[in-house]
Amino acid sequence: MDWSNVTAEELVDALKEVEWTTPPRPLLEFFQKFTTPKTRAKWSARLKCNFYYYRTNYFILLTLALVIALLRRPLGLIAVIFAALSIGCLNDSFAAVVSERMTKAIRKISPPVAAKLRPPVSTAARGRPLKGTVYICGKDRRFFVVGLMAVSILLWFLASAIYLILVSLPLGILSIVLHATLRTPNLKARLNSFREEFRAVWRGYSDA
C-alpha cells in the first residue's frame, strides 16, 4: 500500500473498519528503530502507516497518560473508562460487539425490550449495517459516542480534573505523534498494510 496516496479521510475509514481485537505490537518492536524522515512526503506516509499499524499501542498509550494523571482522582479514572468506550465505539467491529452483548444482557431481563432494540431492517446482523450507519441496540452509534463522552466530561468536571486532562491529553497526543514520526516502518507494517488492503477489497466484492 502506498501510504503517500492515502488521505486522512481514508485512514479514518480504515481505522473504523479494522478489527478492534488486534493485540498491541511487542514493546521491543514498538521501540526498535527511529530515524528522521527526509522529506515531507515521507513523513506524511510514515505517520499514516504507523498510526494504522500501531493503533492499539497508541490507544493504550493515550489511556495510560490519562490514568497516570488521574491516579488520585477515582471519579476521573471512571471517566477515562467512559471516554475509552466512547472512542472504541467509533470502530465498527467494537460497536457491533457492544451492541450484541448489551442486547443479550437485556434479553435475559426483558425479551420484549430486547426485541425493540433490534437494528433497522436494512442492516445486517450484530449491529453492522450493510452500508452507512452503524447501530448499537437499534440506535445510531453516534448517540452512544456523544453520550459516553458527555458523561466523561461531566465526571472530570465533578472531579476537578479538567486542568489535568488539558495537560495530560496534549502530552499523550504529542508522544504518539513523535513516535509515529520517528518510528521507521518495518517489513511487518508493510505486509500488514497489504493484507488489510486485500481484505478491504475482498469485503467490497462480497458486499457487491
PDB file of N, CA and C in Angstrom, residues 35-134:
ATOM      1  N   THR A  35      14.274   6.916  13.049  1.00  0.00           N
ATOM      2  CA  THR A  35      15.014   7.773  12.126  1.00  0.00           C
ATOM      3  C   THR A  35      14.165   8.991  11.790  1.00  0.00           C
ATOM      4  N   THR A  36      14.811  10.017  11.291  1.00  0.00           N
ATOM      5  CA  THR A  36      14.095  11.233  10.917  1.00  0.00           C
ATOM      6  C   THR A  36      13.702  11.165   9.437  1.00  0.00           C
ATOM      7  N   PRO A  37      12.431  11.369   9.107  1.00  0.00           N
ATOM      8  CA  PRO A  37      12.039  11.360   7.686  1.00  0.00           C
ATOM      9  C   PRO A  37      12.711  12.508   6.937  1.00  0.00           C
ATOM     10  N   LYS A  38      13.157  12.216   5.721  1.00  0.00           N
ATOM     11  CA  LYS A  38      13.946  13.189   4.969  1.00  0.00           C
ATOM     12  C   LYS A  38      13.084  14.212   4.236  1.00  0.00           C
ATOM     13  N   THR A  39      11.893  13.820   3.837  1.00  0.00           N
ATOM     14  CA  THR A  39      11.026  14.748   3.114  1.00  0.00           C
ATOM     15  C   THR A  39       9.652  14.798   3.774  1.00  0.00           C
ATOM     16  N   ARG A  40       8.891  15.809   3.433  1.00  0.00           N
ATOM     17  CA  ARG A  40       7.546  15.948   3.994  1.00  0.00           C
ATOM     18  C   ARG A  40       6.639  14.819   3.524  1.00  0.00           C
ATOM     19  N   ALA A  41       6.825  14.369   2.288  1.00  0.00           N
ATOM     20  CA  ALA A  41       6.008  13.280   1.750  1.00  0.00           C
ATOM     21  C   ALA A  41       6.275  11.982   2.515  1.00  0.00           C
ATOM     22  N   LYS A  42       7.569  11.725   2.800  1.00  0.00           N
ATOM     23  CA  LYS A  42       7.908  10.514   3.561  1.00  0.00           C
ATOM     24  C   LYS A  42       7.387  10.599   4.990  1.00  0.00           C
ATOM     25  N   TRP A  43       7.429  11.802   5.546  1.00  0.00           N
ATOM     26  CA  TRP A  43       6.901  11.994   6.896  1.00  0.00           C
ATOM     27  C   TRP A  43       5.404  11.715   6.942  1.00  0.00           C
ATOM     28  N   SER A  44       4.677  12.223   5.960  1.00  0.00           N
ATOM     29  CA  SER A  44       3.237  12.012   5.905  1.00  0.00           C
ATOM     30  C   SER A  44       2.890  10.540   5.743  1.00  0.00           C
ATOM     31  N   ALA A  45       3.620   9.854   4.840  1.00  0.00           N
ATOM     32  CA  ALA A  45       3.372   8.431   4.609  1.00  0.00           C
ATOM     33  C   ALA A  45       3.698   7.615   5.854  1.00  0.00           C
ATOM     34  N   ARG A  46       4.822   7.934   6.512  1.00  0.00           N
ATOM     35  CA  ARG A  46       5.222   7.209   7.727  1.00  0.00           C
ATOM     36  C   ARG A  46       4.207   7.426   8.846  1.00  0.00           C
ATOM     37  N   LEU A  47       3.732   8.646   8.990  1.00  0.00           N
ATOM     38  CA  LEU A  47       2.766   8.973  10.035  1.00  0.00           C
ATOM     39  C   LEU A  47       1.500   8.136   9.880  1.00  0.00           C
ATOM     40  N   LYS A  48       0.986   8.068   8.656  1.00  0.00           N
ATOM     41  CA  LYS A  48      -0.248   7.318   8.408  1.00  0.00           C
ATOM     42  C   LYS A  48      -0.038   5.816   8.561  1.00  0.00           C
ATOM     43  N   CYS A  49       1.101   5.324   8.100  1.00  0.00           N
ATOM     44  CA  CYS A  49       1.405   3.896   8.222  1.00  0.00           C
ATOM     45  C   CYS A  49       1.501   3.487   9.687  1.00  0.00           C
ATOM     46  N   ASN A  50       2.219   4.290  10.487  1.00  0.00           N
ATOM     47  CA  ASN A  50       2.395   3.958  11.899  1.00  0.00           C
ATOM     48  C   ASN A  50       1.102   4.119  12.685  1.00  0.00           C
ATOM     49  N   PHE A  51       0.312   5.123  12.349  1.00  0.00           N
ATOM     50  CA  PHE A  51      -0.980   5.288  13.019  1.00  0.00           C
ATOM     51  C   PHE A  51      -1.835   4.041  12.832  1.00  0.00           C
ATOM     52  N   TYR A  52      -1.793   3.499  11.634  1.00  0.00           N
ATOM     53  CA  TYR A  52      -2.607   2.322  11.344  1.00  0.00           C
ATOM     54  C   TYR A  52      -2.023   1.061  11.983  1.00  0.00           C
ATOM     55  N   TYR A  53      -0.722   0.905  11.870  1.00  0.00           N
ATOM     56  CA  TYR A  53      -0.081  -0.332  12.330  1.00  0.00           C
ATOM     57  C   TYR A  53      -0.004  -0.413  13.856  1.00  0.00           C
ATOM     58  N   TYR A  54       0.278   0.722  14.506  1.00  0.00           N
ATOM     59  CA  TYR A  54       0.421   0.739  15.968  1.00  0.00           C
ATOM     60  C   TYR A  54      -0.816   1.323  16.658  1.00  0.00           C
ATOM     61  N   ARG A  55      -1.966   1.233  16.025  1.00  0.00           N
ATOM     62  CA  ARG A  55      -3.188   1.851  16.555  1.00  0.00           C
ATOM     63  C   ARG A  55      -3.513   1.396  17.982  1.00  0.00           C
ATOM     64  N   THR A  56      -3.349   0.098  18.244  1.00  0.00           N
ATOM     65  CA  THR A  56      -3.661  -0.413  19.579  1.00  0.00           C
ATOM     66  C   THR A  56      -2.669   0.112  20.604  1.00  0.00           C
ATOM     67  N   ASN A  57      -1.402   0.153  20.254  1.00  0.00           N
ATOM     68  CA  ASN A  57      -0.383   0.699  21.159  1.00  0.00           C
ATOM     69  C   ASN A  57      -0.664   2.164  21.485  1.00  0.00           C
ATOM     70  N   TYR A  58      -1.048   2.924  20.475  1.00  0.00           N
ATOM     71  CA  TYR A  58      -1.311   4.346  20.689  1.00  0.00           C
ATOM     72  C   TYR A  58      -2.550   4.549  21.560  1.00  0.00           C
ATOM     73  N   PHE A  59      -3.549   3.708  21.365  1.00  0.00           N
ATOM     74  CA  PHE A  59      -4.765   3.796  22.182  1.00  0.00           C
ATOM     75  C   PHE A  59      -4.417   3.525  23.647  1.00  0.00           C
ATOM     76  N   ILE A  60      -3.602   2.503  23.895  1.00  0.00           N
ATOM     77  CA  ILE A  60      -3.186   2.169  25.256  1.00  0.00           C
ATOM     78  C   ILE A  60      -2.325   3.284  25.837  1.00  0.00           C
ATOM     79  N   LEU A  61      -1.417   3.836  25.022  1.00  0.00           N
ATOM     80  CA  LEU A  61      -0.535   4.903  25.478  1.00  0.00           C
ATOM     81  C   LEU A  61      -1.325   6.137  25.904  1.00  0.00           C
ATOM     82  N   LEU A  62      -2.322   6.498  25.108  1.00  0.00           N
ATOM     83  CA  LEU A  62      -3.146   7.664  25.429  1.00  0.00           C
ATOM     84  C   LEU A  62      -3.963   7.414  26.698  1.00  0.00           C
ATOM     85  N   THR A  63      -4.499   6.206  26.824  1.00  0.00           N
ATOM     86  CA  THR A  63      -5.267   5.860  28.025  1.00  0.00           C
ATOM     87  C   THR A  63      -4.382   5.894  29.262  1.00  0.00           C
ATOM     88  N   LEU A  64      -3.160   5.373  29.150  1.00  0.00           N
ATOM     89  CA  LEU A  64      -2.223   5.365  30.279  1.00  0.00           C
ATOM     90  C   LEU A  64      -1.857   6.786  30.697  1.00  0.00           C
ATOM     91  N   ALA A  65      -1.707   7.684  29.729  1.00  0.00           N
ATOM     92  CA  ALA A  65      -1.380   9.070  30.044  1.00  0.00           C
ATOM     93  C   ALA A  65      -2.477   9.700  30.903  1.00  0.00           C
ATOM     94  N   LEU A  66      -3.733   9.392  30.566  1.00  0.00           N
ATOM     95  CA  LEU A  66      -4.857   9.921  31.345  1.00  0.00           C
ATOM     96  C   LEU A  66      -4.939   9.262  32.715  1.00  0.00           C
ATOM     97  N   VAL A  67      -4.709   7.948  32.752  1.00  0.00           N
ATOM     98  CA  VAL A  67      -4.779   7.216  34.023  1.00  0.00           C
ATOM     99  C   VAL A  67      -3.711   7.715  34.992  1.00  0.00           C
ATOM    100  N   ILE A  68      -2.489   7.892  34.522  1.00  0.00           N
ATOM    101  CA  ILE A  68      -1.397   8.364  35.386  1.00  0.00           C
ATOM    102  C   ILE A  68      -1.699   9.757  35.938  1.00  0.00           C
ATOM    103  N   ALA A  69      -2.274  10.603  35.082  1.00  0.00           N
ATOM    104  CA  ALA A  69      -2.599  11.968  35.519  1.00  0.00           C
ATOM    105  C   ALA A  69      -3.721  11.990  36.554  1.00  0.00           C
ATOM    106  N   LEU A  70      -4.567  10.954  36.537  1.00  0.00           N
ATOM    107  CA  LEU A  70      -5.754  10.953  37.403  1.00  0.00           C
ATOM    108  C   LEU A  70      -5.696   9.889  38.500  1.00  0.00           C
ATOM    109  N   LEU A  71      -4.495   9.443  38.854  1.00  0.00           N
ATOM    110  CA  LEU A  71      -4.372   8.382  39.855  1.00  0.00           C
ATOM    111  C   LEU A  71      -5.003   8.757  41.189  1.00  0.00           C
ATOM    112  N   ARG A  72      -4.983  10.027  41.523  1.00  0.00           N
ATOM    113  CA  ARG A  72      -5.544  10.478  42.800  1.00  0.00           C
ATOM    114  C   ARG A  72      -6.981  10.984  42.656  1.00  0.00           C
ATOM    115  N   ARG A  73      -7.569  10.762  41.503  1.00  0.00           N
ATOM    116  CA  ARG A  73      -8.955  11.197  41.270  1.00  0.00           C
ATOM    117  C   ARG A  73      -9.778   9.996  40.801  1.00  0.00           C
ATOM    118  N   PRO A  74     -10.317   9.196  41.742  1.00  0.00           N
ATOM    119  CA  PRO A  74     -11.079   7.982  41.368  1.00  0.00           C
ATOM    120  C   PRO A  74     -12.213   8.270  40.391  1.00  0.00           C
ATOM    121  N   LEU A  75     -12.912   9.382  40.610  1.00  0.00           N
ATOM    122  CA  LEU A  75     -14.016   9.741  39.712  1.00  0.00           C
ATOM    123  C   LEU A  75     -13.485  10.038  38.314  1.00  0.00           C
ATOM    124  N   GLY A  76     -12.300  10.638  38.266  1.00  0.00           N
ATOM    125  CA  GLY A  76     -11.682  10.917  36.974  1.00  0.00           C
ATOM    126  C   GLY A  76     -11.268   9.649  36.252  1.00  0.00           C
ATOM    127  N   LEU A  77     -10.846   8.619  37.003  1.00  0.00           N
ATOM    128  CA  LEU A  77     -10.482   7.337  36.395  1.00  0.00           C
ATOM    129  C   LEU A  77     -11.699   6.652  35.790  1.00  0.00           C
ATOM    130  N   ILE A  78     -12.832   6.763  36.474  1.00  0.00           N
ATOM    131  CA  ILE A  78     -14.074   6.206  35.920  1.00  0.00           C
ATOM    132  C   ILE A  78     -14.415   6.906  34.609  1.00  0.00           C
ATOM    133  N   ALA A  79     -14.172   8.212  34.585  1.00  0.00           N
ATOM    134  CA  ALA A  79     -14.437   8.983  33.362  1.00  0.00           C
ATOM    135  C   ALA A  79     -13.550   8.518  32.215  1.00  0.00           C
ATOM    136  N   VAL A  80     -12.311   8.104  32.525  1.00  0.00           N
ATOM    137  CA  VAL A  80     -11.407   7.595  31.485  1.00  0.00           C
ATOM    138  C   VAL A  80     -11.989   6.341  30.847  1.00  0.00           C
ATOM    139  N   ILE A  81     -12.625   5.494  31.665  1.00  0.00           N
ATOM    140  CA  ILE A  81     -13.249   4.268  31.143  1.00  0.00           C
ATOM    141  C   ILE A  81     -14.357   4.626  30.158  1.00  0.00           C
ATOM    142  N   PHE A  82     -15.186   5.592  30.531  1.00  0.00           N
ATOM    143  CA  PHE A  82     -16.268   6.023  29.632  1.00  0.00           C
ATOM    144  C   PHE A  82     -15.706   6.629  28.353  1.00  0.00           C
ATOM    145  N   ALA A  83     -14.632   7.401  28.481  1.00  0.00           N
ATOM    146  CA  ALA A  83     -14.024   8.018  27.298  1.00  0.00           C
ATOM    147  C   ALA A  83     -13.438   6.957  26.375  1.00  0.00           C
ATOM    148  N   ALA A  84     -12.794   5.928  26.968  1.00  0.00           N
ATOM    149  CA  ALA A  84     -12.228   4.839  26.159  1.00  0.00           C
ATOM    150  C   ALA A  84     -13.330   4.077  25.428  1.00  0.00           C
ATOM    151  N   LEU A  85     -14.444   3.838  26.112  1.00  0.00           N
ATOM    152  CA  LEU A  85     -15.575   3.171  25.467  1.00  0.00           C
ATOM    153  C   LEU A  85     -16.138   4.025  24.337  1.00  0.00           C
ATOM    154  N   SER A  86     -16.188   5.329  24.568  1.00  0.00           N
ATOM    155  CA  SER A  86     -16.689   6.242  23.539  1.00  0.00           C
ATOM    156  C   SER A  86     -15.833   6.173  22.284  1.00  0.00           C
ATOM    157  N   ILE A  87     -14.511   6.207  22.464  1.00  0.00           N
ATOM    158  CA  ILE A  87     -13.599   6.112  21.322  1.00  0.00           C
ATOM    159  C   ILE A  87     -13.700   4.736  20.665  1.00  0.00           C
ATOM    160  N   GLY A  88     -13.804   3.691  21.502  1.00  0.00           N
ATOM    161  CA  GLY A  88     -13.923   2.332  20.970  1.00  0.00           C
ATOM    162  C   GLY A  88     -15.147   2.151  20.103  1.00  0.00           C
ATOM    163  N   CYS A  89     -16.243   2.802  20.469  1.00  0.00           N
ATOM    164  CA  CYS A  89     -17.495   2.654  19.702  1.00  0.00           C
ATOM    165  C   CYS A  89     -17.411   3.284  18.318  1.00  0.00           C
ATOM    166  N   LEU A  90     -16.354   4.052  18.055  1.00  0.00           N
ATOM    167  CA  LEU A  90     -16.157   4.594  16.705  1.00  0.00           C
ATOM    168  C   LEU A  90     -15.699   3.509  15.744  1.00  0.00           C
ATOM    169  N   ASN A  91     -15.192   2.400  16.300  1.00  0.00           N
ATOM    170  CA  ASN A  91     -14.781   1.267  15.476  1.00  0.00           C
ATOM    171  C   ASN A  91     -15.978   0.361  15.215  1.00  0.00           C
ATOM    172  N   ASP A  92     -16.173  -0.040  13.965  1.00  0.00           N
ATOM    173  CA  ASP A  92     -17.355  -0.810  13.571  1.00  0.00           C
ATOM    174  C   ASP A  92     -17.472  -2.133  14.317  1.00  0.00           C
ATOM    175  N   SER A  93     -16.384  -2.901  14.370  1.00  0.00           N
ATOM    176  CA  SER A  93     -16.453  -4.227  14.988  1.00  0.00           C
ATOM    177  C   SER A  93     -16.640  -4.119  16.499  1.00  0.00           C
ATOM    178  N   PHE A  94     -16.022  -3.123  17.129  1.00  0.00           N
ATOM    179  CA  PHE A  94     -16.196  -2.925  18.569  1.00  0.00           C
ATOM    180  C   PHE A  94     -17.645  -2.537  18.872  1.00  0.00           C
ATOM    181  N   ALA A  95     -18.199  -1.626  18.071  1.00  0.00           N
ATOM    182  CA  ALA A  95     -19.591  -1.220  18.256  1.00  0.00           C
ATOM    183  C   ALA A  95     -20.533  -2.400  18.081  1.00  0.00           C
ATOM    184  N   ALA A  96     -20.226  -3.288  17.135  1.00  0.00           N
ATOM    185  CA  ALA A  96     -21.054  -4.470  16.904  1.00  0.00           C
ATOM    186  C   ALA A  96     -21.032  -5.404  18.099  1.00  0.00           C
ATOM    187  N   VAL A  97     -19.848  -5.593  18.691  1.00  0.00           N
ATOM    188  CA  VAL A  97     -19.727  -6.458  19.867  1.00  0.00           C
ATOM    189  C   VAL A  97     -20.476  -5.858  21.057  1.00  0.00           C
ATOM    190  N   VAL A  98     -20.328  -4.550  21.261  1.00  0.00           N
ATOM    191  CA  VAL A  98     -21.039  -3.874  22.351  1.00  0.00           C
ATOM    192  C   VAL A  98     -22.540  -4.023  22.185  1.00  0.00           C
ATOM    193  N   SER A  99     -23.016  -3.822  20.949  1.00  0.00           N
ATOM    194  CA  SER A  99     -24.448  -3.953  20.673  1.00  0.00           C
ATOM    195  C   SER A  99     -24.944  -5.364  20.953  1.00  0.00           C
ATOM    196  N   GLU A 100     -24.175  -6.350  20.517  1.00  0.00           N
ATOM    197  CA  GLU A 100     -24.568  -7.744  20.704  1.00  0.00           C
ATOM    198  C   GLU A 100     -24.627  -8.119  22.183  1.00  0.00           C
ATOM    199  N   ARG A 101     -23.629  -7.727  22.943  1.00  0.00           N
ATOM    200  CA  ARG A 101     -23.584  -8.092  24.365  1.00  0.00           C
ATOM    201  C   ARG A 101     -24.639  -7.351  25.176  1.00  0.00           C
ATOM    202  N   MET A 102     -24.868  -6.092  24.841  1.00  0.00           N
ATOM    203  CA  MET A 102     -25.903  -5.339  25.547  1.00  0.00           C
ATOM    204  C   MET A 102     -27.281  -5.920  25.273  1.00  0.00           C
ATOM    205  N   THR A 103     -27.516  -6.285  24.016  1.00  0.00           N
ATOM    206  CA  THR A 103     -28.803  -6.866  23.646  1.00  0.00           C
ATOM    207  C   THR A 103     -29.024  -8.205  24.344  1.00  0.00           C
ATOM    208  N   LYS A 104     -27.978  -9.034  24.418  1.00  0.00           N
ATOM    209  CA  LYS A 104     -28.093 -10.326  25.105  1.00  0.00           C
ATOM    210  C   LYS A 104     -28.410 -10.137  26.577  1.00  0.00           C
ATOM    211  N   ALA A 105     -27.729  -9.159  27.214  1.00  0.00           N
ATOM    212  CA  ALA A 105     -27.957  -8.900  28.635  1.00  0.00           C
ATOM    213  C   ALA A 105     -29.388  -8.423  28.881  1.00  0.00           C
ATOM    214  N   ILE A 106     -29.866  -7.547  28.005  1.00  0.00           N
ATOM    215  CA  ILE A 106     -31.237  -7.039  28.149  1.00  0.00           C
ATOM    216  C   ILE A 106     -32.252  -8.129  27.864  1.00  0.00           C
ATOM    217  N   ARG A 107     -31.935  -9.023  26.909  1.00  0.00           N
ATOM    218  CA  ARG A 107     -32.851 -10.100  26.556  1.00  0.00           C
ATOM    219  C   ARG A 107     -33.091 -11.036  27.747  1.00  0.00           C
ATOM    220  N   LYS A 108     -32.063 -11.246  28.571  1.00  0.00           N
ATOM    221  CA  LYS A 108     -32.213 -12.105  29.738  1.00  0.00           C
ATOM    222  C   LYS A 108     -33.173 -11.502  30.763  1.00  0.00           C
ATOM    223  N   ILE A 109     -33.202 -10.171  30.803  1.00  0.00           N
ATOM    224  CA  ILE A 109     -34.062  -9.477  31.768  1.00  0.00           C
ATOM    225  C   ILE A 109     -35.456  -9.256  31.204  1.00  0.00           C
ATOM    226  N   SER A 110     -35.507  -8.772  29.956  1.00  0.00           N
ATOM    227  CA  SER A 110     -36.794  -8.449  29.347  1.00  0.00           C
ATOM    228  C   SER A 110     -36.737  -8.683  27.833  1.00  0.00           C
ATOM    229  N   PRO A 111     -37.143  -9.840  27.358  1.00  0.00           N
ATOM    230  CA  PRO A 111     -37.146 -10.132  25.907  1.00  0.00           C
ATOM    231  C   PRO A 111     -37.921  -9.117  25.074  1.00  0.00           C
ATOM    232  N   PRO A 112     -39.099  -8.632  25.527  1.00  0.00           N
ATOM    233  CA  PRO A 112     -39.828  -7.641  24.708  1.00  0.00           C
ATOM    234  C   PRO A 112     -39.022  -6.362  24.479  1.00  0.00           C
ATOM    235  N   VAL A 113     -38.314  -5.924  25.521  1.00  0.00           N
ATOM    236  CA  VAL A 113     -37.498  -4.716  25.375  1.00  0.00           C
ATOM    237  C   VAL A 113     -36.345  -4.981  24.412  1.00  0.00           C
ATOM    238  N   ALA A 114     -35.739  -6.150  24.518  1.00  0.00           N
ATOM    239  CA  ALA A 114     -34.638  -6.506  23.626  1.00  0.00           C
ATOM    240  C   ALA A 114     -35.093  -6.555  22.172  1.00  0.00           C
ATOM    241  N   ALA A 115     -36.327  -7.001  21.950  1.00  0.00           N
ATOM    242  CA  ALA A 115     -36.866  -7.070  20.590  1.00  0.00           C
ATOM    243  C   ALA A 115     -36.983  -5.676  19.974  1.00  0.00           C
ATOM    244  N   LYS A 116     -37.233  -4.683  20.820  1.00  0.00           N
ATOM    245  CA  LYS A 116     -37.369  -3.310  20.318  1.00  0.00           C
ATOM    246  C   LYS A 116     -36.009  -2.685  20.015  1.00  0.00           C
ATOM    247  N   LEU A 117     -34.953  -3.312  20.476  1.00  0.00           N
ATOM    248  CA  LEU A 117     -33.607  -2.767  20.283  1.00  0.00           C
ATOM    249  C   LEU A 117     -32.919  -3.309  19.043  1.00  0.00           C
ATOM    250  N   ARG A 118     -33.659  -4.055  18.234  1.00  0.00           N
ATOM    251  CA  ARG A 118     -33.061  -4.581  17.002  1.00  0.00           C
ATOM    252  C   ARG A 118     -32.775  -3.449  16.035  1.00  0.00           C
ATOM    253  N   PRO A 119     -31.684  -3.566  15.257  1.00  0.00           N
ATOM    254  CA  PRO A 119     -31.383  -2.529  14.260  1.00  0.00           C
ATOM    255  C   PRO A 119     -32.433  -2.528  13.155  1.00  0.00           C
ATOM    256  N   PRO A 120     -32.532  -1.436  12.401  1.00  0.00           N
ATOM    257  CA  PRO A 120     -33.485  -1.379  11.292  1.00  0.00           C
ATOM    258  C   PRO A 120     -33.314  -2.542  10.322  1.00  0.00           C
ATOM    259  N   VAL A 121     -34.351  -2.823   9.557  1.00  0.00           N
ATOM    260  CA  VAL A 121     -34.361  -3.974   8.651  1.00  0.00           C
ATOM    261  C   VAL A 121     -33.242  -3.906   7.627  1.00  0.00           C
ATOM    262  N   SER A 122     -32.810  -2.721   7.266  1.00  0.00           N
ATOM    263  CA  SER A 122     -31.793  -2.571   6.220  1.00  0.00           C
ATOM    264  C   SER A 122     -30.395  -2.928   6.690  1.00  0.00           C
ATOM    265  N   THR A 123     -30.232  -3.257   7.987  1.00  0.00           N
ATOM    266  CA  THR A 123     -28.908  -3.552   8.493  1.00  0.00           C
ATOM    267  C   THR A 123     -28.680  -5.042   8.606  1.00  0.00           C
ATOM    268  N   ALA A 124     -27.410  -5.404   8.651  1.00  0.00           N
ATOM    269  CA  ALA A 124     -27.039  -6.812   8.783  1.00  0.00           C
ATOM    270  C   ALA A 124     -27.034  -7.205  10.243  1.00  0.00           C
ATOM    271  N   ALA A 125     -26.596  -8.422  10.510  1.00  0.00           N
ATOM    272  CA  ALA A 125     -26.597  -8.935  11.876  1.00  0.00           C
ATOM    273  C   ALA A 125     -25.525  -8.259  12.716  1.00  0.00           C
ATOM    274  N   ARG A 126     -25.655  -8.377  14.024  1.00  0.00           N
ATOM    275  CA  ARG A 126     -24.688  -7.902  15.013  1.00  0.00           C
ATOM    276  C   ARG A 126     -24.495  -6.397  14.949  1.00  0.00           C
ATOM    277  N   GLY A 127     -25.515  -5.675  14.541  1.00  0.00           N
ATOM    278  CA  GLY A 127     -25.452  -4.229  14.613  1.00  0.00           C
ATOM    279  C   GLY A 127     -24.693  -3.543  13.506  1.00  0.00           C
ATOM    280  N   ARG A 128     -24.122  -4.275  12.579  1.00  0.00           N
ATOM    281  CA  ARG A 128     -23.347  -3.665  11.498  1.00  0.00           C
ATOM    282  C   ARG A 128     -24.218  -3.508  10.259  1.00  0.00           C
ATOM    283  N   PRO A 129     -24.405  -2.281   9.763  1.00  0.00           N
ATOM    284  CA  PRO A 129     -25.243  -2.079   8.588  1.00  0.00           C
ATOM    285  C   PRO A 129     -24.523  -2.513   7.320  1.00  0.00           C
ATOM    286  N   LEU A 130     -25.316  -2.809   6.292  1.00  0.00           N
ATOM    287  CA  LEU A 130     -24.715  -3.150   5.012  1.00  0.00           C
ATOM    288  C   LEU A 130     -23.956  -1.958   4.457  1.00  0.00           C
ATOM    289  N   LYS A 131     -24.532  -0.774   4.599  1.00  0.00           N
ATOM    290  CA  LYS A 131     -23.872   0.444   4.161  1.00  0.00           C
ATOM    291  C   LYS A 131     -24.347   1.586   5.063  1.00  0.00           C
ATOM    292  N   GLY A 132     -23.436   2.485   5.388  1.00  0.00           N
ATOM    293  CA  GLY A 132     -23.831   3.666   6.134  1.00  0.00           C
ATOM    294  C   GLY A 132     -23.711   3.527   7.638  1.00  0.00           C
ATOM    295  N   THR A 133     -24.820   3.818   8.311  1.00  0.00           N
ATOM    296  CA  THR A 133     -24.813   3.944   9.762  1.00  0.00           C
ATOM    297  C   THR A 133     -24.597   2.624  10.485  1.00  0.00           C
ATOM    298  N   VAL A 134     -23.828   2.694  11.567  1.00  0.00           N
ATOM    299  CA  VAL A 134     -23.640   1.544  12.454  1.00  0.00           C
ATOM    300  C   VAL A 134     -24.539   1.748  13.659  1.00  0.00           C
TER     301      VAL A 134
END
